[in-house]
Amino acid sequence: MTTYENIIVETKGKVGIIRLNRPQALNALNAGLIADLDKAVKGYEADQNIGCILITGSEKAFAAGADIKMMQSMGFTDVFLGNFIGDWDGVARARKPVVAAVAGFALGGGCELAMMCDIVIAADSAKFGQPEIKLGVIPGLGGTQRLTRAIGKAKAMDLCLTGRMMDAKEAEASGLVARVVPAAELMDVAMKAAETVASMSLMATIACKDSVNAAFETTLSEGMRAERRIFHPLFGTEDKMEGMTAFVEKRPAKFKNK
Ligand code: CO8
């Protein structure tokens, strides 16, 4: 198992767990952490035994944004010519489903990282926000785009223009998170969700994720066509035969990713 400076990785069954680990900076994202995260995600993507990735932080912070101390001295030419954060969206590019277990602060890049994940499960202690406006900038990794699609213009404008934080209850009511659970139960609930996803046919979960994501990229009629194009080929898999046969025989399905 590779060891990293800024994250802790652990495999439990078919779930690859990544814990962000820069406690001195509330898991603020810097180039080193993103490089570690990317490498770990790519490793889990390549590992045939992994069916779902789970990303979490600490009790106090999922991630409190991009590292402000790192950005403090950066100027326009540094970020423009260096394409700063241009490739910080590796998690959004993962094909396998990704669950985020969020406790504490998920701010700026931390909120954006959570939004790159497919299922966000929040502790009742979670706080979401895009406070970049208070730093004289705007979100740069999806905070004006994914957030607006997730919670609509009214709330996205409110959060991005005032920089205020939203608690877990409001985040659930707004559609940003799938479930809110007591903080003490966060990892158990998130693990159970990840294990459930990982127990399905990987071909079906990858196809499902692809199809849901198509809804954010296209019109309804084109999205429906995309769904059908993804749906039909699954009838050619052994896992489809197994899933339906298991139902008829009243037994749990054993998928082989074939
Ligand atoms: N960057 C660097 N260090 C941080 C950050 C951060 N984003 N957040 C917290 N820290 C550090 C603090 O400086 C402090 O370190 P030290 O003890 O050495 O001074 C330590 O973490 C603990 O923090 P606090 O003492 O402030 O803890 P509090 O509990 O009092 O407050 C808060 C917690 C409210 C979360 C507070 O720390 C805070 O407001 N943090 C900044 C939040 C923020 O503005 N985030 C947005 C950053 S900009 C961004 O993400 C978008 C950039 C463009 C996209 C980049 C994509 C990743």
PDB file of C-alpha atoms and ligand atoms in Angstrom:
ATOM      1  CA  MET A   1       0.000   0.000   0.000  1.00  0.00           C
ATOM      2  CA  THR A   2       1.421   3.382  -1.033  1.00  0.00           C
ATOM      3  CA  THR A   3       1.840   5.926   1.759  1.00  0.00           C
ATOM      4  CA  TYR A   4       1.145   9.589   1.147  1.00  0.00           C
ATOM      5  CA  GLU A   5       2.014  12.871   2.828  1.00  0.00           C
ATOM      6  CA  ASN A   6      -1.422  14.497   2.675  1.00  0.00           C
ATOM      7  CA  ILE A   7      -3.938  11.679   2.618  1.00  0.00           C
ATOM      8  CA  ILE A   8      -4.462   8.313   4.302  1.00  0.00           C
ATOM      9  CA  VAL A   9      -5.664   5.456   2.128  1.00  0.00           C
ATOM     10  CA  GLU A  10      -7.222   2.219   3.230  1.00  0.00           C
ATOM     11  CA  THR A  11      -9.099  -0.520   1.391  1.00  0.00           C
ATOM     12  CA  LYS A  12     -12.065  -2.198   3.065  1.00  0.00           C
ATOM     13  CA  GLY A  13     -13.513  -4.986   0.936  1.00  0.00           C
ATOM     14  CA  LYS A  14     -14.408  -3.430  -2.402  1.00  0.00           C
ATOM     15  CA  VAL A  15     -14.292   0.163  -1.114  1.00  0.00           C
ATOM     16  CA  GLY A  16     -11.205   2.344  -1.529  1.00  0.00           C
ATOM     17  CA  ILE A  17     -11.129   4.935   1.252  1.00  0.00           C
ATOM     18  CA  ILE A  18      -9.245   8.236   0.974  1.00  0.00           C
ATOM     19  CA  ARG A  19      -9.001  10.435   4.065  1.00  0.00           C
ATOM     20  CA  LEU A  20      -7.734  13.989   3.498  1.00  0.00           C
ATOM     21  CA  ASN A  21      -5.067  14.593   6.120  1.00  0.00           C
ATOM     22  CA  ARG A  22      -3.616  18.097   6.506  1.00  0.00           C
ATOM     23  CA  PRO A  23      -4.940  18.757  10.024  1.00  0.00           C
ATOM     24  CA  GLN A  24      -2.723  21.815  10.529  1.00  0.00           C
ATOM     25  CA  ALA A  25      -4.608  23.616   7.728  1.00  0.00           C
ATOM     26  CA  LEU A  26      -8.105  22.082   8.075  1.00  0.00           C
ATOM     27  CA  ASN A  27      -7.336  19.938   5.016  1.00  0.00           C
ATOM     28  CA  ALA A  28      -6.829  23.002   2.791  1.00  0.00           C
ATOM     29  CA  LEU A  29      -6.103  21.868  -0.741  1.00  0.00           C
ATOM     30  CA  ASN A  30      -2.653  22.470  -2.150  1.00  0.00           C
ATOM     31  CA  ALA A  31      -0.735  20.977  -5.068  1.00  0.00           C
ATOM     32  CA  GLY A  32       0.682  18.195  -2.893  1.00  0.00           C
ATOM     33  CA  LEU A  33      -2.693  17.109  -1.563  1.00  0.00           C
ATOM     34  CA  ILE A  34      -4.269  17.198  -5.020  1.00  0.00           C
ATOM     35  CA  ALA A  35      -1.363  15.155  -6.451  1.00  0.00           C
ATOM     36  CA  ASP A  36      -1.840  12.558  -3.696  1.00  0.00           C
ATOM     37  CA  LEU A  37      -5.597  12.508  -4.215  1.00  0.00           C
ATOM     38  CA  ASP A  38      -5.211  12.074  -7.981  1.00  0.00           C
ATOM     39  CA  LYS A  39      -2.733   9.260  -7.583  1.00  0.00           C
ATOM     40  CA  ALA A  40      -4.932   7.429  -5.089  1.00  0.00           C
ATOM     41  CA  VAL A  41      -8.050   7.832  -7.241  1.00  0.00           C
ATOM     42  CA  LYS A  42      -6.177   6.582 -10.316  1.00  0.00           C
ATOM     43  CA  GLY A  43      -4.912   3.606  -8.291  1.00  0.00           C
ATOM     44  CA  TYR A  44      -8.436   2.682  -7.209  1.00  0.00           C
ATOM     45  CA  GLU A  45      -9.717   3.189 -10.756  1.00  0.00           C
ATOM     46  CA  ALA A  46      -7.151   0.676 -12.012  1.00  0.00           C
ATOM     47  CA  ASP A  47      -7.812  -1.838  -9.225  1.00  0.00           C
ATOM     48  CA  GLN A  48     -10.301  -4.469 -10.444  1.00  0.00           C
ATOM     49  CA  ASN A  49     -11.280  -5.279  -6.863  1.00  0.00           C
ATOM     50  CA  ILE A  50     -12.515  -1.777  -6.072  1.00  0.00           C
ATOM     51  CA  GLY A  51     -16.128  -0.932  -6.879  1.00  0.00           C
ATOM     52  CA  CYS A  52     -16.507   2.409  -5.116  1.00  0.00           C
ATOM     53  CA  ILE A  53     -14.270   5.196  -3.764  1.00  0.00           C
ATOM     54  CA  LEU A  54     -15.039   6.963  -0.485  1.00  0.00           C
ATOM     55  CA  ILE A  55     -13.506  10.390   0.207  1.00  0.00           C
ATOM     56  CA  THR A  56     -13.648  11.905   3.660  1.00  0.00           C
ATOM     57  CA  GLY A  57     -11.831  14.396   5.884  1.00  0.00           C
ATOM     58  CA  SER A  58     -11.677  14.917   9.628  1.00  0.00           C
ATOM     59  CA  GLU A  59     -14.377  15.611  12.193  1.00  0.00           C
ATOM     60  CA  LYS A  60     -13.578  19.324  12.017  1.00  0.00           C
ATOM     61  CA  ALA A  61     -13.098  19.733   8.277  1.00  0.00           C
ATOM     62  CA  PHE A  62     -13.745  17.899   5.046  1.00  0.00           C
ATOM     63  CA  ALA A  63     -11.614  20.655   3.473  1.00  0.00           C
ATOM     64  CA  ALA A  64     -11.568  24.394   4.255  1.00  0.00           C
ATOM     65  CA  GLY A  65     -10.838  25.348   0.641  1.00  0.00           C
ATOM     66  CA  ALA A  66      -7.767  25.938  -1.428  1.00  0.00           C
ATOM     67  CA  ASP A  67      -4.709  26.825   0.622  1.00  0.00           C
ATOM     68  CA  ILE A  68      -4.928  30.606   1.026  1.00  0.00           C
ATOM     69  CA  LYS A  69      -1.356  30.868   2.318  1.00  0.00           C
ATOM     70  CA  MET A  70      -0.164  29.211  -0.910  1.00  0.00           C
ATOM     71  CA  MET A  71      -2.289  31.557  -3.073  1.00  0.00           C
ATOM     72  CA  GLN A  72      -1.457  34.744  -1.162  1.00  0.00           C
ATOM     73  CA  SER A  73       1.633  35.597  -3.215  1.00  0.00           C
ATOM     74  CA  MET A  74       0.303  34.427  -6.579  1.00  0.00           C
ATOM     75  CA  GLY A  75      -0.401  36.986  -9.286  1.00  0.00           C
ATOM     76  CA  PHE A  76      -2.305  36.895 -12.568  1.00  0.00           C
ATOM     77  CA  THR A  77       0.560  35.668 -14.720  1.00  0.00           C
ATOM     78  CA  ASP A  78       1.392  32.897 -12.217  1.00  0.00           C
ATOM     79  CA  VAL A  79      -2.124  31.476 -12.247  1.00  0.00           C
ATOM     80  CA  PHE A  80      -2.875  32.167 -15.922  1.00  0.00           C
ATOM     81  CA  LEU A  81       0.339  30.862 -17.486  1.00  0.00           C
ATOM     82  CA  GLY A  82       0.681  28.150 -14.839  1.00  0.00           C
ATOM     83  CA  ASN A  83      -2.959  27.117 -15.472  1.00  0.00           C
ATOM     84  CA  PHE A  84      -3.499  27.087 -11.695  1.00  0.00           C
ATOM     85  CA  ILE A  85      -6.076  24.443 -10.661  1.00  0.00           C
ATOM     86  CA  GLY A  86      -6.599  23.590 -14.368  1.00  0.00           C
ATOM     87  CA  ASP A  87      -6.148  19.905 -13.555  1.00  0.00           C
ATOM     88  CA  TRP A  88      -7.534  19.793 -10.010  1.00  0.00           C
ATOM     89  CA  ASP A  89     -10.723  18.027 -11.074  1.00  0.00           C
ATOM     90  CA  GLY A  90      -9.394  14.464 -11.187  1.00  0.00           C
ATOM     91  CA  VAL A  91     -12.132  13.266  -8.827  1.00  0.00           C
ATOM     92  CA  ALA A  92     -14.812  14.490 -11.257  1.00  0.00           C
ATOM     93  CA  ARG A  93     -13.137  12.455 -13.995  1.00  0.00           C
ATOM     94  CA  ALA A  94     -13.276   9.164 -12.059  1.00  0.00           C
ATOM     95  CA  ARG A  95     -15.406   6.569 -13.825  1.00  0.00           C
ATOM     96  CA  LYS A  96     -16.135   4.561 -10.693  1.00  0.00           C
ATOM     97  CA  PRO A  97     -18.723   5.974  -8.273  1.00  0.00           C
ATOM     98  CA  VAL A  98     -17.350   8.241  -5.550  1.00  0.00           C
ATOM     99  CA  VAL A  99     -19.041   8.807  -2.179  1.00  0.00           C
ATOM    100  CA  ALA A 100     -18.137  11.875  -0.091  1.00  0.00           C
ATOM    101  CA  ALA A 101     -18.521  11.662   3.693  1.00  0.00           C
ATOM    102  CA  VAL A 102     -18.501  15.278   4.855  1.00  0.00           C
ATOM    103  CA  ALA A 103     -18.134  16.456   8.458  1.00  0.00           C
ATOM    104  CA  GLY A 104     -17.250  19.989   9.534  1.00  0.00           C
ATOM    105  CA  PHE A 105     -16.172  22.628   7.032  1.00  0.00           C
ATOM    106  CA  ALA A 106     -16.560  22.045   3.302  1.00  0.00           C
ATOM    107  CA  LEU A 107     -15.688  25.498   2.031  1.00  0.00           C
ATOM    108  CA  GLY A 108     -14.484  26.878  -1.291  1.00  0.00           C
ATOM    109  CA  GLY A 109     -12.464  24.162  -3.003  1.00  0.00           C
ATOM    110  CA  GLY A 110     -13.658  21.773  -0.269  1.00  0.00           C
ATOM    111  CA  CYS A 111     -17.291  22.305  -1.214  1.00  0.00           C
ATOM    112  CA  GLU A 112     -16.274  22.022  -4.863  1.00  0.00           C
ATOM    113  CA  LEU A 113     -14.475  18.753  -4.155  1.00  0.00           C
ATOM    114  CA  ALA A 114     -17.588  17.359  -2.438  1.00  0.00           C
ATOM    115  CA  MET A 115     -19.625  18.378  -5.491  1.00  0.00           C
ATOM    116  CA  MET A 116     -17.268  16.393  -7.749  1.00  0.00           C
ATOM    117  CA  CYS A 117     -18.351  13.274  -5.871  1.00  0.00           C
ATOM    118  CA  ASP A 118     -21.449  11.301  -6.841  1.00  0.00           C
ATOM    119  CA  ILE A 119     -23.189  10.800  -3.496  1.00  0.00           C
ATOM    120  CA  VAL A 120     -22.590  13.343  -0.726  1.00  0.00           C
ATOM    121  CA  ILE A 121     -23.444  12.151   2.778  1.00  0.00           C
ATOM    122  CA  ALA A 122     -23.145  14.861   5.422  1.00  0.00           C
ATOM    123  CA  ALA A 123     -22.768  14.773   9.172  1.00  0.00           C
ATOM    124  CA  ASP A 124     -25.096  17.120  11.032  1.00  0.00           C
ATOM    125  CA  SER A 125     -21.930  19.122  11.837  1.00  0.00           C
ATOM    126  CA  ALA A 126     -21.198  19.836   8.149  1.00  0.00           C
ATOM    127  CA  LYS A 127     -21.021  23.407   6.901  1.00  0.00           C
ATOM    128  CA  PHE A 128     -20.904  24.207   3.192  1.00  0.00           C
ATOM    129  CA  GLY A 129     -20.003  27.473   1.555  1.00  0.00           C
ATOM    130  CA  GLN A 130     -18.198  29.329  -1.224  1.00  0.00           C
ATOM    131  CA  PRO A 131     -16.475  32.142   0.714  1.00  0.00           C
ATOM    132  CA  GLU A 132     -14.064  33.102  -2.112  1.00  0.00           C
ATOM    133  CA  ILE A 133     -15.834  36.464  -2.523  1.00  0.00           C
ATOM    134  CA  LYS A 134     -14.463  37.480   0.880  1.00  0.00           C
ATOM    135  CA  LEU A 135     -10.954  36.962  -0.524  1.00  0.00           C
ATOM    136  CA  GLY A 136     -11.597  39.171  -3.536  1.00  0.00           C
ATOM    137  CA  VAL A 137     -12.008  36.276  -5.980  1.00  0.00           C
ATOM    138  CA  ILE A 138     -14.718  33.831  -7.082  1.00  0.00           C
ATOM    139  CA  PRO A 139     -14.971  30.030  -6.956  1.00  0.00           C
ATOM    140  CA  GLY A 140     -12.690  28.436  -9.552  1.00  0.00           C
ATOM    141  CA  LEU A 141     -13.468  24.773  -9.464  1.00  0.00           C
ATOM    142  CA  GLY A 142     -17.202  24.542 -10.075  1.00  0.00           C
ATOM    143  CA  GLY A 143     -18.648  26.639  -7.264  1.00  0.00           C
ATOM    144  CA  THR A 144     -20.597  28.854  -9.665  1.00  0.00           C
ATOM    145  CA  GLN A 145     -21.465  25.961 -11.994  1.00  0.00           C
ATOM    146  CA  ARG A 146     -22.000  22.668 -10.134  1.00  0.00           C
ATOM    147  CA  LEU A 147     -23.494  24.511  -7.140  1.00  0.00           C
ATOM    148  CA  THR A 148     -25.973  26.386  -9.340  1.00  0.00           C
ATOM    149  CA  ARG A 149     -27.028  23.163 -11.039  1.00  0.00           C
ATOM    150  CA  ALA A 150     -27.375  21.450  -7.654  1.00  0.00           C
ATOM    151  CA  ILE A 151     -29.247  24.075  -5.651  1.00  0.00           C
ATOM    152  CA  GLY A 152     -30.504  26.599  -8.228  1.00  0.00           C
ATOM    153  CA  LYS A 153     -29.670  30.226  -8.940  1.00  0.00           C
ATOM    154  CA  ALA A 154     -31.312  31.818  -5.880  1.00  0.00           C
ATOM    155  CA  LYS A 155     -29.308  29.894  -3.301  1.00  0.00           C
ATOM    156  CA  ALA A 156     -26.108  29.737  -5.375  1.00  0.00           C
ATOM    157  CA  MET A 157     -26.109  33.519  -5.783  1.00  0.00           C
ATOM    158  CA  ASP A 158     -26.792  33.948  -2.056  1.00  0.00           C
ATOM    159  CA  LEU A 159     -23.897  31.662  -1.073  1.00  0.00           C
ATOM    160  CA  CYS A 160     -21.403  32.893  -3.680  1.00  0.00           C
ATOM    161  CA  LEU A 161     -22.122  36.624  -3.266  1.00  0.00           C
ATOM    162  CA  THR A 162     -22.351  36.767   0.524  1.00  0.00           C
ATOM    163  CA  GLY A 163     -19.876  33.971   1.302  1.00  0.00           C
ATOM    164  CA  ARG A 164     -22.189  32.727   4.047  1.00  0.00           C
ATOM    165  CA  MET A 165     -22.136  29.119   5.211  1.00  0.00           C
ATOM    166  CA  MET A 166     -25.024  26.686   4.870  1.00  0.00           C
ATOM    167  CA  ASP A 167     -25.563  24.028   7.537  1.00  0.00           C
ATOM    168  CA  ALA A 168     -26.205  20.364   6.755  1.00  0.00           C
ATOM    169  CA  LYS A 169     -29.971  20.654   7.123  1.00  0.00           C
ATOM    170  CA  GLU A 170     -30.164  23.509   4.628  1.00  0.00           C
ATOM    171  CA  ALA A 171     -27.760  21.680   2.298  1.00  0.00           C
ATOM    172  CA  GLU A 172     -30.038  18.627   2.301  1.00  0.00           C
ATOM    173  CA  ALA A 173     -33.198  20.701   1.783  1.00  0.00           C
ATOM    174  CA  SER A 174     -31.449  22.500  -1.110  1.00  0.00           C
ATOM    175  CA  GLY A 175     -30.414  19.296  -2.860  1.00  0.00           C
ATOM    176  CA  LEU A 176     -26.661  19.622  -2.300  1.00  0.00           C
ATOM    177  CA  VAL A 177     -26.381  16.484  -0.169  1.00  0.00           C
ATOM    178  CA  ALA A 178     -28.148  13.157  -0.374  1.00  0.00           C
ATOM    179  CA  ARG A 179     -28.449  12.429   3.348  1.00  0.00           C
ATOM    180  CA  VAL A 180     -27.669  14.015   6.719  1.00  0.00           C
ATOM    181  CA  VAL A 181     -26.769  11.751   9.635  1.00  0.00           C
ATOM    182  CA  PRO A 182     -25.557  12.299  13.217  1.00  0.00           C
ATOM    183  CA  ALA A 183     -21.814  12.990  13.146  1.00  0.00           C
ATOM    184  CA  ALA A 184     -21.020   9.842  15.136  1.00  0.00           C
ATOM    185  CA  GLU A 185     -22.700   7.688  12.470  1.00  0.00           C
ATOM    186  CA  LEU A 186     -21.193   9.386   9.405  1.00  0.00           C
ATOM    187  CA  MET A 187     -18.534   6.833   8.530  1.00  0.00           C
ATOM    188  CA  ASP A 188     -20.791   3.828   9.162  1.00  0.00           C
ATOM    189  CA  VAL A 189     -23.562   5.204   6.969  1.00  0.00           C
ATOM    190  CA  ALA A 190     -21.160   6.359   4.235  1.00  0.00           C
ATOM    191  CA  MET A 191     -19.331   3.002   4.280  1.00  0.00           C
ATOM    192  CA  LYS A 192     -22.620   1.129   4.029  1.00  0.00           C
ATOM    193  CA  ALA A 193     -23.631   3.247   1.033  1.00  0.00           C
ATOM    194  CA  ALA A 194     -20.225   2.710  -0.598  1.00  0.00           C
ATOM    195  CA  GLU A 195     -20.340  -1.042   0.090  1.00  0.00           C
ATOM    196  CA  THR A 196     -23.826  -1.252  -1.398  1.00  0.00           C
ATOM    197  CA  VAL A 197     -22.689   0.539  -4.561  1.00  0.00           C
ATOM    198  CA  ALA A 198     -19.558  -1.639  -4.723  1.00  0.00           C
ATOM    199  CA  SER A 199     -21.655  -4.818  -4.471  1.00  0.00           C
ATOM    200  CA  MET A 200     -23.423  -4.023  -7.770  1.00  0.00           C
ATOM    201  CA  SER A 201     -22.098  -4.829 -11.227  1.00  0.00           C
ATOM    202  CA  LEU A 202     -19.325  -2.327 -11.889  1.00  0.00           C
ATOM    203  CA  MET A 203     -20.410  -2.132 -15.512  1.00  0.00           C
ATOM    204  CA  ALA A 204     -23.883  -1.091 -14.390  1.00  0.00           C
ATOM    205  CA  THR A 205     -22.660   1.455 -11.822  1.00  0.00           C
ATOM    206  CA  ILE A 206     -20.226   3.073 -14.274  1.00  0.00           C
ATOM    207  CA  ALA A 207     -22.997   3.153 -16.906  1.00  0.00           C
ATOM    208  CA  CYS A 208     -25.473   4.570 -14.391  1.00  0.00           C
ATOM    209  CA  LYS A 209     -23.115   7.339 -13.280  1.00  0.00           C
ATOM    210  CA  ASP A 210     -22.381   8.212 -16.904  1.00  0.00           C
ATOM    211  CA  SER A 211     -26.067   8.387 -17.713  1.00  0.00           C
ATOM    212  CA  VAL A 212     -27.054  10.546 -14.706  1.00  0.00           C
ATOM    213  CA  ASN A 213     -24.179  12.910 -15.474  1.00  0.00           C
ATOM    214  CA  ALA A 214     -25.428  13.238 -19.065  1.00  0.00           C
ATOM    215  CA  ALA A 215     -28.452  15.065 -17.594  1.00  0.00           C
ATOM    216  CA  PHE A 216     -26.164  17.958 -16.685  1.00  0.00           C
ATOM    217  CA  GLU A 217     -24.591  18.226 -20.115  1.00  0.00           C
ATOM    218  CA  THR A 218     -27.457  18.068 -22.565  1.00  0.00           C
ATOM    219  CA  THR A 219     -31.128  18.510 -23.486  1.00  0.00           C
ATOM    220  CA  LEU A 220     -33.804  16.095 -22.247  1.00  0.00           C
ATOM    221  CA  SER A 221     -34.307  14.412 -25.635  1.00  0.00           C
ATOM    222  CA  GLU A 222     -30.561  13.987 -26.216  1.00  0.00           C
ATOM    223  CA  GLY A 223     -30.190  12.788 -22.615  1.00  0.00           C
ATOM    224  CA  MET A 224     -32.938  10.213 -23.155  1.00  0.00           C
ATOM    225  CA  ARG A 225     -31.148   8.985 -26.286  1.00  0.00           C
ATOM    226  CA  ALA A 226     -27.867   8.800 -24.356  1.00  0.00           C
ATOM    227  CA  GLU A 227     -29.591   6.789 -21.609  1.00  0.00           C
ATOM    228  CA  ARG A 228     -30.998   4.321 -24.157  1.00  0.00           C
ATOM    229  CA  ARG A 229     -27.583   3.968 -25.814  1.00  0.00           C
ATOM    230  CA  ILE A 230     -26.107   3.117 -22.410  1.00  0.00           C
ATOM    231  CA  PHE A 231     -29.061   0.908 -21.315  1.00  0.00           C
ATOM    232  CA  HIS A 232     -29.175  -1.488 -24.277  1.00  0.00           C
ATOM    233  CA  PRO A 233     -25.552  -2.774 -24.156  1.00  0.00           C
ATOM    234  CA  LEU A 234     -25.979  -3.814 -20.503  1.00  0.00           C
ATOM    235  CA  PHE A 235     -28.243  -6.604 -21.799  1.00  0.00           C
ATOM    236  CA  GLY A 236     -25.099  -8.109 -23.308  1.00  0.00           C
ATOM    237  CA  THR A 237     -23.411  -8.628 -19.933  1.00  0.00           C
ATOM    238  CA  GLU A 238     -23.257 -11.774 -17.825  1.00  0.00           C
ATOM    239  CA  ASP A 239     -24.073  -9.586 -14.824  1.00  0.00           C
ATOM    240  CA  LYS A 240     -27.475  -8.715 -16.326  1.00  0.00           C
ATOM    241  CA  MET A 241     -28.225 -12.444 -16.705  1.00  0.00           C
ATOM    242  CA  GLU A 242     -27.062 -13.051 -13.141  1.00  0.00           C
ATOM    243  CA  GLY A 243     -29.014 -10.108 -11.696  1.00  0.00           C
ATOM    244  CA  MET A 244     -32.303 -11.081 -13.298  1.00  0.00           C
ATOM    245  CA  THR A 245     -31.827 -14.838 -12.745  1.00  0.00           C
ATOM    246  CA  ALA A 246     -31.025 -14.235  -9.078  1.00  0.00           C
ATOM    247  CA  PHE A 247     -34.249 -12.239  -8.716  1.00  0.00           C
ATOM    248  CA  VAL A 248     -36.311 -15.013 -10.301  1.00  0.00           C
ATOM    249  CA  GLU A 249     -34.571 -17.666  -8.169  1.00  0.00           C
ATOM    250  CA  LYS A 250     -35.102 -15.515  -5.026  1.00  0.00           C
ATOM    251  CA  ARG A 251     -31.390 -15.362  -4.090  1.00  0.00           C
ATOM    252  CA  PRO A 252     -28.828 -12.552  -3.838  1.00  0.00           C
ATOM    253  CA  ALA A 253     -27.013 -11.795  -7.095  1.00  0.00           C
ATOM    254  CA  LYS A 254     -23.302 -12.481  -7.378  1.00  0.00           C
ATOM    255  CA  PHE A 255     -21.906 -10.077  -9.908  1.00  0.00           C
ATOM    256  CA  LYS A 256     -18.591 -10.822 -11.629  1.00  0.00           C
ATOM    257  CA  ASN A 257     -18.126  -7.589 -13.577  1.00  0.00           C
ATOM    258  CA  LYS A 258     -18.449  -9.507 -16.836  1.00  0.00           C
TER     259      LYS A 258
HETATM  260  N1  CO8 B   1      -5.960  27.804   3.567  1.00  0.00           N
HETATM  261  C1  CO8 B   1      -4.882  27.770   4.373  1.00  0.00           C
HETATM  262  N2  CO8 B   1      -4.961  27.588   5.704  1.00  0.00           N
HETATM  263  C2  CO8 B   1      -6.185  27.446   6.250  1.00  0.00           C
HETATM  264  C3  CO8 B   1      -7.349  27.473   5.474  1.00  0.00           C
HETATM  265  C4  CO8 B   1      -7.214  27.649   4.062  1.00  0.00           C
HETATM  266  N3  CO8 B   1      -8.262  27.653   3.202  1.00  0.00           N
HETATM  267  N4  CO8 B   1      -8.424  27.307   6.270  1.00  0.00           N
HETATM  268  C5  CO8 B   1      -7.937  27.195   7.529  1.00  0.00           C
HETATM  269  N5  CO8 B   1      -6.586  27.280   7.514  1.00  0.00           N
HETATM  270  C6  CO8 B   1      -5.661  27.202   8.649  1.00  0.00           C
HETATM  271  C7  CO8 B   1      -5.705  28.476   9.471  1.00  0.00           C
HETATM  272  O1  CO8 B   1      -4.885  29.464   8.914  1.00  0.00           O
HETATM  273  C8  CO8 B   1      -5.185  27.964  10.798  1.00  0.00           C
HETATM  274  O2  CO8 B   1      -3.800  27.825  10.727  1.00  0.00           O
HETATM  275  P1  CO8 B   1      -2.860  28.571  11.841  1.00  0.00           P
HETATM  276  O3  CO8 B   1      -3.276  27.937  13.146  1.00  0.00           O
HETATM  277  O4  CO8 B   1      -1.472  28.205  11.393  1.00  0.00           O
HETATM  278  O5  CO8 B   1      -3.184  30.010  11.783  1.00  0.00           O
HETATM  279  C9  CO8 B   1      -5.766  26.560  10.884  1.00  0.00           C
HETATM  280  O6  CO8 B   1      -6.103  26.175   9.536  1.00  0.00           O
HETATM  281  C10 CO8 B   1      -7.035  26.490  11.703  1.00  0.00           C
HETATM  282  O7  CO8 B   1      -7.946  27.437  11.199  1.00  0.00           O
HETATM  283  P2  CO8 B   1      -8.676  28.544  12.119  1.00  0.00           P
HETATM  284  O8  CO8 B   1      -7.845  28.889  13.292  1.00  0.00           O
HETATM  285  O9  CO8 B   1      -9.088  29.675  11.229  1.00  0.00           O
HETATM  286  O10 CO8 B   1      -9.942  27.693  12.593  1.00  0.00           O
HETATM  287  P3  CO8 B   1     -11.373  28.251  13.008  1.00  0.00           P
HETATM  288  O11 CO8 B   1     -12.116  27.092  13.562  1.00  0.00           O
HETATM  289  O12 CO8 B   1     -11.248  29.491  13.833  1.00  0.00           O
HETATM  290  O13 CO8 B   1     -12.075  28.709  11.612  1.00  0.00           O
HETATM  291  C11 CO8 B   1     -12.718  28.415   9.303  1.00  0.00           C
HETATM  292  C12 CO8 B   1     -12.361  27.739  10.647  1.00  0.00           C
HETATM  293  C13 CO8 B   1     -14.002  29.215   9.434  1.00  0.00           C
HETATM  294  C14 CO8 B   1     -12.889  27.311   8.272  1.00  0.00           C
HETATM  295  C15 CO8 B   1     -11.558  29.389   8.892  1.00  0.00           C
HETATM  296  O14 CO8 B   1     -10.336  28.692   9.005  1.00  0.00           O
HETATM  297  C16 CO8 B   1     -11.690  29.919   7.493  1.00  0.00           C
HETATM  298  O15 CO8 B   1     -12.473  30.823   7.237  1.00  0.00           O
HETATM  299  N6  CO8 B   1     -10.890  29.358   6.535  1.00  0.00           N
HETATM  300  C17 CO8 B   1     -10.829  29.811   5.201  1.00  0.00           C
HETATM  301  C18 CO8 B   1     -12.015  29.345   4.404  1.00  0.00           C
HETATM  302  C19 CO8 B   1     -11.975  29.887   2.982  1.00  0.00           C
HETATM  303  O16 CO8 B   1     -11.996  31.062   2.755  1.00  0.00           O
HETATM  304  N7  CO8 B   1     -11.918  28.975   1.994  1.00  0.00           N
HETATM  305  C20 CO8 B   1     -11.906  29.316   0.608  1.00  0.00           C
HETATM  306  C21 CO8 B   1     -10.494  29.347   0.091  1.00  0.00           C
HETATM  307  S1  CO8 B   1     -10.411  29.941  -1.596  1.00  0.00           S
HETATM  308  C22 CO8 B   1     -10.885  28.579  -2.493  1.00  0.00           C
HETATM  309  O17 CO8 B   1     -11.039  27.508  -2.033  1.00  0.00           O
HETATM  310  C23 CO8 B   1     -11.148  28.802  -3.953  1.00  0.00           C
HETATM  311  C24 CO8 B   1      -9.952  29.078  -4.764  1.00  0.00           C
HETATM  312  C25 CO8 B   1     -10.124  28.729  -6.205  1.00  0.00           C
HETATM  313  C26 CO8 B   1     -10.438  27.284  -6.423  1.00  0.00           C
HETATM  314  C27 CO8 B   1      -9.422  26.342  -5.890  1.00  0.00           C
HETATM  315  C28 CO8 B   1      -9.891  24.916  -5.981  1.00  0.00           C
HETATM  316  C29 CO8 B   1      -9.363  23.999  -4.900  1.00  0.00           C
END
